[in-house]
């Protein structure tokens, strides 16, 4: 059985490989320094990427009980289901083995019904409060509580921007273009990927009285080096992230009442379902990976989130570690001048012929495959999966 890729989107997954991926992340945090952090954690966007790694870090690195909210497909008539579906199940199994609470909500994070269900659960079965909320949603669509549906657009402000990027389906380097967004598209993208929904979570949790004294909340963001600004920071997504940063400051002020804090966390660029989708961005990631691996600075989601919890958000001594704009920086290695100079040298050399060796294309693919449970060392991919068996075992 093989991974099917269409465009830059994976169309299937392999449960056994996903189980190994979860175990690998658990093993990492269990052998890298205990986190003296939160006991009761709610993760929105918990089933993959940064959200999943956050959940693993606090549970297996610090013994926290967790609630995870995510939007995923179970195995059934429409196929074997999504990677995140299995991640949720394998996470929960391991957490239960450790005696930890691990509750999964497969529900729309943008809906008030979901918020009310989660609040009820916190009150009835989770000890009455949470001390950390992680907001890690990546979505192209948001249906607001008033029923309006917004979609986000990957696009630039100002002139169209073109450059080399990858087509993962054909494994070729192709020229890609980001078109300028209209004012309406820009505003809609901010609606979907900005801070409004994060704010609403905190407002409703707060009004329900389920935020513990000293409560903290984080949401994930990206800034990147100057070479990526036209396609990210200065584009529609960047505008949404700017809104998210402002929301962090609003929430921080609002949470003073309970000695609470809110932070935007600027993460490193890495391979996830969401980042594969951004034109030209994966090429930058392969150049960055090449350099960071050479310099032994390479990190994936789990290293980043473990470092976030251990060194920045819950340092054993002293205060939360931020920059002078009150943002937590996990992109410090990525943005090191020697790293970016080396990336720029590679960028000048990279062509449609040599991109597989100049950049770490093999490393990119390996991580992309692993996200979906493929290319894992100890899985037998020769046999086909039995859908009826999967439904019986996992739905
Ligand atoms: P991901 O695609 O791996 O995870 C997204 C999560 O959101 C999944 O758990 C998915 O189920 C959930 N989700 C999507 N729509 C939902 C909905 N309507 N209701 C409930 N759950 C929903 O993405 P990734 O990369 O982990 O992104 C998380 C955050 O990290 C995003 O804010 C992203 O901008 C940010 N980030 C990502 C970087 C990267 O290079 N991958 C770099 C810096 C920040
Ligand atoms: Na996530």
mmCIF file with all atom_site columns, N, CA, C and O in Angstrom, residues 19-55:
data_model
loop_
_atom_site.group_PDB
_atom_site.id
_atom_site.type_symbol
_atom_site.label_atom_id
_atom_site.label_alt_id
_atom_site.label_comp_id
_atom_site.label_asym_id
_atom_site.label_entity_id
_atom_site.label_seq_id
_atom_site.pdbx_PDB_ins_code
_atom_site.Cartn_x
_atom_site.Cartn_y
_atom_site.Cartn_z
_atom_site.occupancy
_atom_site.B_iso_or_equiv
_atom_site.pdbx_formal_charge
_atom_site.auth_seq_id
_atom_site.auth_comp_id
_atom_site.auth_asym_id
_atom_site.auth_atom_id
_atom_site.pdbx_PDB_model_num
ATOM 1   N N  . UNK A 1 19 ? 0.540  5.033  14.431 1.00 0.00 ? 19 UNK A N  1
ATOM 2   C CA . UNK A 1 19 ? 0.767  4.606  15.816 1.00 0.00 ? 19 UNK A CA 1
ATOM 3   C C  . UNK A 1 19 ? 2.247  4.718  16.165 1.00 0.00 ? 19 UNK A C  1
ATOM 4   O O  . UNK A 1 19 ? 2.621  5.214  17.231 1.00 0.00 ? 19 UNK A O  1
ATOM 5   N N  . UNK A 1 20 ? 3.089  4.295  15.229 1.00 0.00 ? 20 UNK A N  1
ATOM 6   C CA . UNK A 1 20 ? 4.527  4.401  15.487 1.00 0.00 ? 20 UNK A CA 1
ATOM 7   C C  . UNK A 1 20 ? 4.980  5.851  15.586 1.00 0.00 ? 20 UNK A C  1
ATOM 8   O O  . UNK A 1 20 ? 5.878  6.184  16.366 1.00 0.00 ? 20 UNK A O  1
ATOM 9   N N  . UNK A 1 21 ? 4.355  6.709  14.784 1.00 0.00 ? 21 UNK A N  1
ATOM 10  C CA . UNK A 1 21 ? 4.690  8.136  14.830 1.00 0.00 ? 21 UNK A CA 1
ATOM 11  C C  . UNK A 1 21 ? 4.363  8.742  16.186 1.00 0.00 ? 21 UNK A C  1
ATOM 12  O O  . UNK A 1 21 ? 5.135  9.538  16.734 1.00 0.00 ? 21 UNK A O  1
ATOM 13  N N  . UNK A 1 22 ? 3.217  8.371  16.741 1.00 0.00 ? 22 UNK A N  1
ATOM 14  C CA . UNK A 1 22 ? 2.828  8.852  18.074 1.00 0.00 ? 22 UNK A CA 1
ATOM 15  C C  . UNK A 1 22 ? 3.827  8.335  19.113 1.00 0.00 ? 22 UNK A C  1
ATOM 16  O O  . UNK A 1 22 ? 4.312  9.091  19.959 1.00 0.00 ? 22 UNK A O  1
ATOM 17  N N  . UNK A 1 23 ? 4.138  7.054  19.017 1.00 0.00 ? 23 UNK A N  1
ATOM 18  C CA . UNK A 1 23 ? 5.073  6.470  19.992 1.00 0.00 ? 23 UNK A CA 1
ATOM 19  C C  . UNK A 1 23 ? 6.447  7.136  19.927 1.00 0.00 ? 23 UNK A C  1
ATOM 20  O O  . UNK A 1 23 ? 7.103  7.342  20.949 1.00 0.00 ? 23 UNK A O  1
ATOM 21  N N  . UNK A 1 24 ? 6.862  7.479  18.722 1.00 0.00 ? 24 UNK A N  1
ATOM 22  C CA . UNK A 1 24 ? 8.155  8.141  18.560 1.00 0.00 ? 24 UNK A CA 1
ATOM 23  C C  . UNK A 1 24 ? 8.155  9.504  19.267 1.00 0.00 ? 24 UNK A C  1
ATOM 24  O O  . UNK A 1 24 ? 9.115  9.872  19.952 1.00 0.00 ? 24 UNK A O  1
ATOM 25  N N  . UNK A 1 25 ? 7.053  10.235 19.112 1.00 0.00 ? 25 UNK A N  1
ATOM 26  C CA . UNK A 1 25 ? 6.968  11.551 19.770 1.00 0.00 ? 25 UNK A CA 1
ATOM 27  C C  . UNK A 1 25 ? 6.913  11.392 21.289 1.00 0.00 ? 25 UNK A C  1
ATOM 28  O O  . UNK A 1 25 ? 7.522  12.165 22.025 1.00 0.00 ? 25 UNK A O  1
ATOM 29  N N  . UNK A 1 26 ? 6.176  10.389 21.748 1.00 0.00 ? 26 UNK A N  1
ATOM 30  C CA . UNK A 1 26 ? 6.091  10.149 23.192 1.00 0.00 ? 26 UNK A CA 1
ATOM 31  C C  . UNK A 1 26 ? 7.476  9.832  23.741 1.00 0.00 ? 26 UNK A C  1
ATOM 32  O O  . UNK A 1 26 ? 7.901  10.361 24.771 1.00 0.00 ? 26 UNK A O  1
ATOM 33  N N  . UNK A 1 27 ? 8.191  8.967  23.020 1.00 0.00 ? 27 UNK A N  1
ATOM 34  C CA . UNK A 1 27 ? 9.528  8.570  23.464 1.00 0.00 ? 27 UNK A CA 1
ATOM 35  C C  . UNK A 1 27 ? 10.445 9.801  23.549 1.00 0.00 ? 27 UNK A C  1
ATOM 36  O O  . UNK A 1 27 ? 11.252 9.918  24.470 1.00 0.00 ? 27 UNK A O  1
ATOM 37  N N  . UNK A 1 28 ? 10.298 10.689 22.583 1.00 0.00 ? 28 UNK A N  1
ATOM 38  C CA . UNK A 1 28 ? 11.133 11.891 22.601 1.00 0.00 ? 28 UNK A CA 1
ATOM 39  C C  . UNK A 1 28 ? 10.908 12.698 23.888 1.00 0.00 ? 28 UNK A C  1
ATOM 40  O O  . UNK A 1 28 ? 11.856 13.035 24.592 1.00 0.00 ? 28 UNK A O  1
ATOM 41  N N  . UNK A 1 29 ? 9.658  12.983 24.208 1.00 0.00 ? 29 UNK A N  1
ATOM 42  C CA . UNK A 1 29 ? 9.434  13.839 25.392 1.00 0.00 ? 29 UNK A CA 1
ATOM 43  C C  . UNK A 1 29 ? 9.771  13.098 26.688 1.00 0.00 ? 29 UNK A C  1
ATOM 44  O O  . UNK A 1 29 ? 10.259 13.705 27.631 1.00 0.00 ? 29 UNK A O  1
ATOM 45  N N  . UNK A 1 30 ? 9.557  11.791 26.691 1.00 0.00 ? 30 UNK A N  1
ATOM 46  C CA . UNK A 1 30 ? 9.857  11.053 27.923 1.00 0.00 ? 30 UNK A CA 1
ATOM 47  C C  . UNK A 1 30 ? 11.350 10.984 28.208 1.00 0.00 ? 30 UNK A C  1
ATOM 48  O O  . UNK A 1 30 ? 11.747 10.730 29.336 1.00 0.00 ? 30 UNK A O  1
ATOM 49  N N  . UNK A 1 31 ? 12.172 11.221 27.189 1.00 0.00 ? 31 UNK A N  1
ATOM 50  C CA . UNK A 1 31 ? 13.616 11.153 27.426 1.00 0.00 ? 31 UNK A CA 1
ATOM 51  C C  . UNK A 1 31 ? 14.288 12.519 27.352 1.00 0.00 ? 31 UNK A C  1
ATOM 52  O O  . UNK A 1 31 ? 15.502 12.613 27.206 1.00 0.00 ? 31 UNK A O  1
ATOM 53  N N  . UNK A 1 32 ? 13.490 13.590 27.405 1.00 0.00 ? 32 UNK A N  1
ATOM 54  C CA . UNK A 1 32 ? 14.090 14.926 27.265 1.00 0.00 ? 32 UNK A CA 1
ATOM 55  C C  . UNK A 1 32 ? 13.628 15.951 28.287 1.00 0.00 ? 32 UNK A C  1
ATOM 56  O O  . UNK A 1 32 ? 13.249 17.057 27.935 1.00 0.00 ? 32 UNK A O  1
ATOM 57  N N  . UNK A 1 33 ? 13.655 15.623 29.520 1.00 0.00 ? 33 UNK A N  1
ATOM 58  C CA . UNK A 1 33 ? 13.424 16.685 30.501 1.00 0.00 ? 33 UNK A CA 1
ATOM 59  C C  . UNK A 1 33 ? 11.969 16.855 30.874 1.00 0.00 ? 33 UNK A C  1
ATOM 60  O O  . UNK A 1 33 ? 11.123 17.121 30.024 1.00 0.00 ? 33 UNK A O  1
ATOM 61  N N  . UNK A 1 34 ? 11.690 16.690 32.152 1.00 0.00 ? 34 UNK A N  1
ATOM 62  C CA . UNK A 1 34 ? 10.320 16.743 32.627 1.00 0.00 ? 34 UNK A CA 1
ATOM 63  C C  . UNK A 1 34 ? 9.803  18.173 32.683 1.00 0.00 ? 34 UNK A C  1
ATOM 64  O O  . UNK A 1 34 ? 10.509 19.094 33.088 1.00 0.00 ? 34 UNK A O  1
ATOM 65  N N  . UNK A 1 35 ? 8.546  18.336 32.295 1.00 0.00 ? 35 UNK A N  1
ATOM 66  C CA . UNK A 1 35 ? 7.929  19.661 32.291 1.00 0.00 ? 35 UNK A CA 1
ATOM 67  C C  . UNK A 1 35 ? 7.136  19.849 33.583 1.00 0.00 ? 35 UNK A C  1
ATOM 68  O O  . UNK A 1 35 ? 6.238  19.062 33.882 1.00 0.00 ? 35 UNK A O  1
ATOM 69  N N  . UNK A 1 36 ? 7.481  20.847 34.346 1.00 0.00 ? 36 UNK A N  1
ATOM 70  C CA . UNK A 1 36 ? 6.710  21.159 35.555 1.00 0.00 ? 36 UNK A CA 1
ATOM 71  C C  . UNK A 1 36 ? 5.697  22.223 35.176 1.00 0.00 ? 36 UNK A C  1
ATOM 72  O O  . UNK A 1 36 ? 5.874  23.397 35.441 1.00 0.00 ? 36 UNK A O  1
ATOM 73  N N  . UNK A 1 37 ? 4.669  21.782 34.531 1.00 0.00 ? 37 UNK A N  1
ATOM 74  C CA . UNK A 1 37 ? 3.757  22.730 33.900 1.00 0.00 ? 37 UNK A CA 1
ATOM 75  C C  . UNK A 1 37 ? 2.313  22.496 34.258 1.00 0.00 ? 37 UNK A C  1
ATOM 76  O O  . UNK A 1 37 ? 1.971  22.209 35.387 1.00 0.00 ? 37 UNK A O  1
ATOM 77  N N  . UNK A 1 38 ? 1.456  22.588 33.231 1.00 0.00 ? 38 UNK A N  1
ATOM 78  C CA . UNK A 1 38 ? 0.021  22.542 33.472 1.00 0.00 ? 38 UNK A CA 1
ATOM 79  C C  . UNK A 1 38 ? -0.456 21.130 33.806 1.00 0.00 ? 38 UNK A C  1
ATOM 80  O O  . UNK A 1 38 ? 0.146  20.145 33.388 1.00 0.00 ? 38 UNK A O  1
ATOM 81  N N  . UNK A 1 39 ? -1.539 21.051 34.559 1.00 0.00 ? 39 UNK A N  1
ATOM 82  C CA . UNK A 1 39 ? -2.139 19.761 34.926 1.00 0.00 ? 39 UNK A CA 1
ATOM 83  C C  . UNK A 1 39 ? -3.370 19.448 34.081 1.00 0.00 ? 39 UNK A C  1
ATOM 84  O O  . UNK A 1 39 ? -3.736 18.304 33.912 1.00 0.00 ? 39 UNK A O  1
ATOM 85  N N  . UNK A 1 40 ? -4.043 20.499 33.618 1.00 0.00 ? 40 UNK A N  1
ATOM 86  C CA . UNK A 1 40 ? -5.329 20.335 32.915 1.00 0.00 ? 40 UNK A CA 1
ATOM 87  C C  . UNK A 1 40 ? -5.298 21.189 31.656 1.00 0.00 ? 40 UNK A C  1
ATOM 88  O O  . UNK A 1 40 ? -5.304 22.423 31.735 1.00 0.00 ? 40 UNK A O  1
ATOM 89  N N  . UNK A 1 41 ? -5.271 20.531 30.505 1.00 0.00 ? 41 UNK A N  1
ATOM 90  C CA . UNK A 1 41 ? -4.988 21.250 29.262 1.00 0.00 ? 41 UNK A CA 1
ATOM 91  C C  . UNK A 1 41 ? -6.063 20.988 28.211 1.00 0.00 ? 41 UNK A C  1
ATOM 92  O O  . UNK A 1 41 ? -6.477 19.852 28.002 1.00 0.00 ? 41 UNK A O  1
ATOM 93  N N  . UNK A 1 42 ? -6.472 22.054 27.547 1.00 0.00 ? 42 UNK A N  1
ATOM 94  C CA . UNK A 1 42 ? -7.391 21.960 26.410 1.00 0.00 ? 42 UNK A CA 1
ATOM 95  C C  . UNK A 1 42 ? -6.633 22.364 25.148 1.00 0.00 ? 42 UNK A C  1
ATOM 96  O O  . UNK A 1 42 ? -6.048 23.449 25.103 1.00 0.00 ? 42 UNK A O  1
ATOM 97  N N  . UNK A 1 43 ? -6.627 21.475 24.152 1.00 0.00 ? 43 UNK A N  1
ATOM 98  C CA . UNK A 1 43 ? -5.935 21.760 22.892 1.00 0.00 ? 43 UNK A CA 1
ATOM 99  C C  . UNK A 1 43 ? -6.959 21.817 21.760 1.00 0.00 ? 43 UNK A C  1
ATOM 100 O O  . UNK A 1 43 ? -7.665 20.836 21.500 1.00 0.00 ? 43 UNK A O  1
ATOM 101 N N  . UNK A 1 44 ? -7.027 22.963 21.098 1.00 0.00 ? 44 UNK A N  1
ATOM 102 C CA . UNK A 1 44 ? -7.917 23.111 19.948 1.00 0.00 ? 44 UNK A CA 1
ATOM 103 C C  . UNK A 1 44 ? -7.060 22.921 18.694 1.00 0.00 ? 44 UNK A C  1
ATOM 104 O O  . UNK A 1 44 ? -6.108 23.678 18.475 1.00 0.00 ? 44 UNK A O  1
ATOM 105 N N  . UNK A 1 45 ? -7.382 21.899 17.893 1.00 0.00 ? 45 UNK A N  1
ATOM 106 C CA . UNK A 1 45 ? -6.514 21.534 16.750 1.00 0.00 ? 45 UNK A CA 1
ATOM 107 C C  . UNK A 1 45 ? -5.500 20.517 17.202 1.00 0.00 ? 45 UNK A C  1
ATOM 108 O O  . UNK A 1 45 ? -4.304 20.627 16.931 1.00 0.00 ? 45 UNK A O  1
ATOM 109 N N  . UNK A 1 46 ? -5.980 19.480 17.926 1.00 0.00 ? 46 UNK A N  1
ATOM 110 C CA . UNK A 1 46 ? -5.095 18.580 18.677 1.00 0.00 ? 46 UNK A CA 1
ATOM 111 C C  . UNK A 1 46 ? -4.628 17.361 17.893 1.00 0.00 ? 46 UNK A C  1
ATOM 112 O O  . UNK A 1 46 ? -3.825 16.597 18.398 1.00 0.00 ? 46 UNK A O  1
ATOM 113 N N  . UNK A 1 47 ? -5.132 17.167 16.678 1.00 0.00 ? 47 UNK A N  1
ATOM 114 C CA . UNK A 1 47 ? -4.941 15.867 16.042 1.00 0.00 ? 47 UNK A CA 1
ATOM 115 C C  . UNK A 1 47 ? -3.724 15.756 15.151 1.00 0.00 ? 47 UNK A C  1
ATOM 116 O O  . UNK A 1 47 ? -3.379 14.662 14.712 1.00 0.00 ? 47 UNK A O  1
ATOM 117 N N  . UNK A 1 48 ? -3.071 16.875 14.855 1.00 0.00 ? 48 UNK A N  1
ATOM 118 C CA . UNK A 1 48 ? -1.866 16.764 14.032 1.00 0.00 ? 48 UNK A CA 1
ATOM 119 C C  . UNK A 1 48 ? -0.971 17.974 14.236 1.00 0.00 ? 48 UNK A C  1
ATOM 120 O O  . UNK A 1 48 ? -1.329 18.924 14.921 1.00 0.00 ? 48 UNK A O  1
ATOM 121 N N  . UNK A 1 49 ? 0.202  17.920 13.650 1.00 0.00 ? 49 UNK A N  1
ATOM 122 C CA . UNK A 1 49 ? 1.114  19.051 13.640 1.00 0.00 ? 49 UNK A CA 1
ATOM 123 C C  . UNK A 1 49 ? 1.460  19.572 15.024 1.00 0.00 ? 49 UNK A C  1
ATOM 124 O O  . UNK A 1 49 ? 1.704  18.807 15.957 1.00 0.00 ? 49 UNK A O  1
ATOM 125 N N  . UNK A 1 50 ? 1.437  20.905 15.137 1.00 0.00 ? 50 UNK A N  1
ATOM 126 C CA . UNK A 1 50 ? 1.844  21.545 16.393 1.00 0.00 ? 50 UNK A CA 1
ATOM 127 C C  . UNK A 1 50 ? 0.885  21.263 17.553 1.00 0.00 ? 50 UNK A C  1
ATOM 128 O O  . UNK A 1 50 ? 1.309  21.159 18.697 1.00 0.00 ? 50 UNK A O  1
ATOM 129 N N  . UNK A 1 51 ? -0.396 21.153 17.260 1.00 0.00 ? 51 UNK A N  1
ATOM 130 C CA . UNK A 1 51 ? -1.359 20.902 18.339 1.00 0.00 ? 51 UNK A CA 1
ATOM 131 C C  . UNK A 1 51 ? -1.155 19.530 18.964 1.00 0.00 ? 51 UNK A C  1
ATOM 132 O O  . UNK A 1 51 ? -1.148 19.377 20.191 1.00 0.00 ? 51 UNK A O  1
ATOM 133 N N  . UNK A 1 52 ? -0.999 18.517 18.120 1.00 0.00 ? 52 UNK A N  1
ATOM 134 C CA . UNK A 1 52 ? -0.754 17.162 18.608 1.00 0.00 ? 52 UNK A CA 1
ATOM 135 C C  . UNK A 1 52 ? 0.545  17.110 19.409 1.00 0.00 ? 52 UNK A C  1
ATOM 136 O O  . UNK A 1 52 ? 0.595  16.514 20.501 1.00 0.00 ? 52 UNK A O  1
ATOM 137 N N  . UNK A 1 53 ? 1.589  17.736 18.896 1.00 0.00 ? 53 UNK A N  1
ATOM 138 C CA . UNK A 1 53 ? 2.878  17.729 19.603 1.00 0.00 ? 53 UNK A CA 1
ATOM 139 C C  . UNK A 1 53 ? 2.764  18.446 20.952 1.00 0.00 ? 53 UNK A C  1
ATOM 140 O O  . UNK A 1 53 ? 3.365  18.018 21.945 1.00 0.00 ? 53 UNK A O  1
ATOM 141 N N  . UNK A 1 54 ? 1.960  19.499 21.017 1.00 0.00 ? 54 UNK A N  1
ATOM 142 C CA . UNK A 1 54 ? 1.741  20.203 22.288 1.00 0.00 ? 54 UNK A CA 1
ATOM 143 C C  . UNK A 1 54 ? 1.087  19.262 23.292 1.00 0.00 ? 54 UNK A C  1
ATOM 144 O O  . UNK A 1 54 ? 1.460  19.198 24.461 1.00 0.00 ? 54 UNK A O  1
ATOM 145 N N  . UNK A 1 55 ? 0.090  18.527 22.802 1.00 0.00 ? 55 UNK A N  1
ATOM 146 C CA . UNK A 1 55 ? -0.658 17.627 23.681 1.00 0.00 ? 55 UNK A CA 1
ATOM 147 C C  . UNK A 1 55 ? 0.261  16.515 24.202 1.00 0.00 ? 55 UNK A C  1
ATOM 148 O O  . UNK A 1 55 ? 0.217  16.164 25.384 1.00 0.00 ? 55 UNK A O  1
#
